């Protein structure tokens, strides 16, 4: 029962990922692409959690946390670049 | 589980083709971020969480930021090439075919009689228990103790590369016309 549910969930997540990727490829404006990328990152985190529960291991959840942090940092960097055309006055480290 | 791996690999291939065809460099960088996320997930499914950790942190995080700051110094668009793509395509196809031919000789995934499970012989693991002086696990012991000088050298290389990148990306304070208004 649980396995069926997890399989169905992973198929749904993978479908959503595919749709988000298609939107990011087609996306006429910058913000379509940014939204699609953000959604893709979130779905990756969810997929890792589902895989974690499917394989019965606990240590992948830490990675899911790291992914969401990385997704956030990447998104902030992309949006700052879109807004300013550069990273402003600060040095990038 | 296999189905998830196949789906991720298909998405990886689609992303790679998109990156190659993209002329808008900003979007291409975005897609390389997606590519790193996908390949990290794939490594995770192959049971290599440490590699996946590095790939997610370096590939999706730092590389994206570095490439964007490079883009701030150069242009946003790639020039359309005028040369014929046939020769690069041929080279890529031949290299890919050679790599696939190379994998045919590899032992099956997870096979207990793999060379990697027999050499160095298991006493390596047993001995490292005594040698590691209270370090929590064998990988840390090998990285920090047995291969200490190697790791030190690697860290020096990474530090040098980081310093070089920062020097290239740094704004020159003595030329105010290069500074952009925030």
PDB file of C-alpha atoms in Angstrom, chain B residues 11-21 35:
ATOM      1  CA  UNK B  11      15.381  14.868 -18.136  1.00  0.00           C
ATOM      2  CA  UNK B  12      19.189  15.219 -17.965  1.00  0.00           C
ATOM      3  CA  UNK B  13      19.509  14.553 -21.692  1.00  0.00           C
ATOM      4  CA  UNK B  14      16.739  17.053 -22.490  1.00  0.00           C
ATOM      5  CA  UNK B  15      18.416  19.690 -20.311  1.00  0.00           C
ATOM      6  CA  UNK B  16      21.819  19.102 -21.917  1.00  0.00           C
ATOM      7  CA  UNK B  17      20.409  19.504 -25.439  1.00  0.00           C
ATOM      8  CA  UNK B  18      18.634  22.674 -24.354  1.00  0.00           C
ATOM      9  CA  UNK B  19      21.854  24.140 -22.908  1.00  0.00           C
ATOM     10  CA  UNK B  20      23.681  23.387 -26.137  1.00  0.00           C
ATOM     11  CA  UNK B  21      21.016  24.995 -28.318  1.00  0.00           C
ATOM     12  CA  UNK B  35      21.449  19.988 -14.788  1.00  0.00           C
TER      13      UNK B  35
END
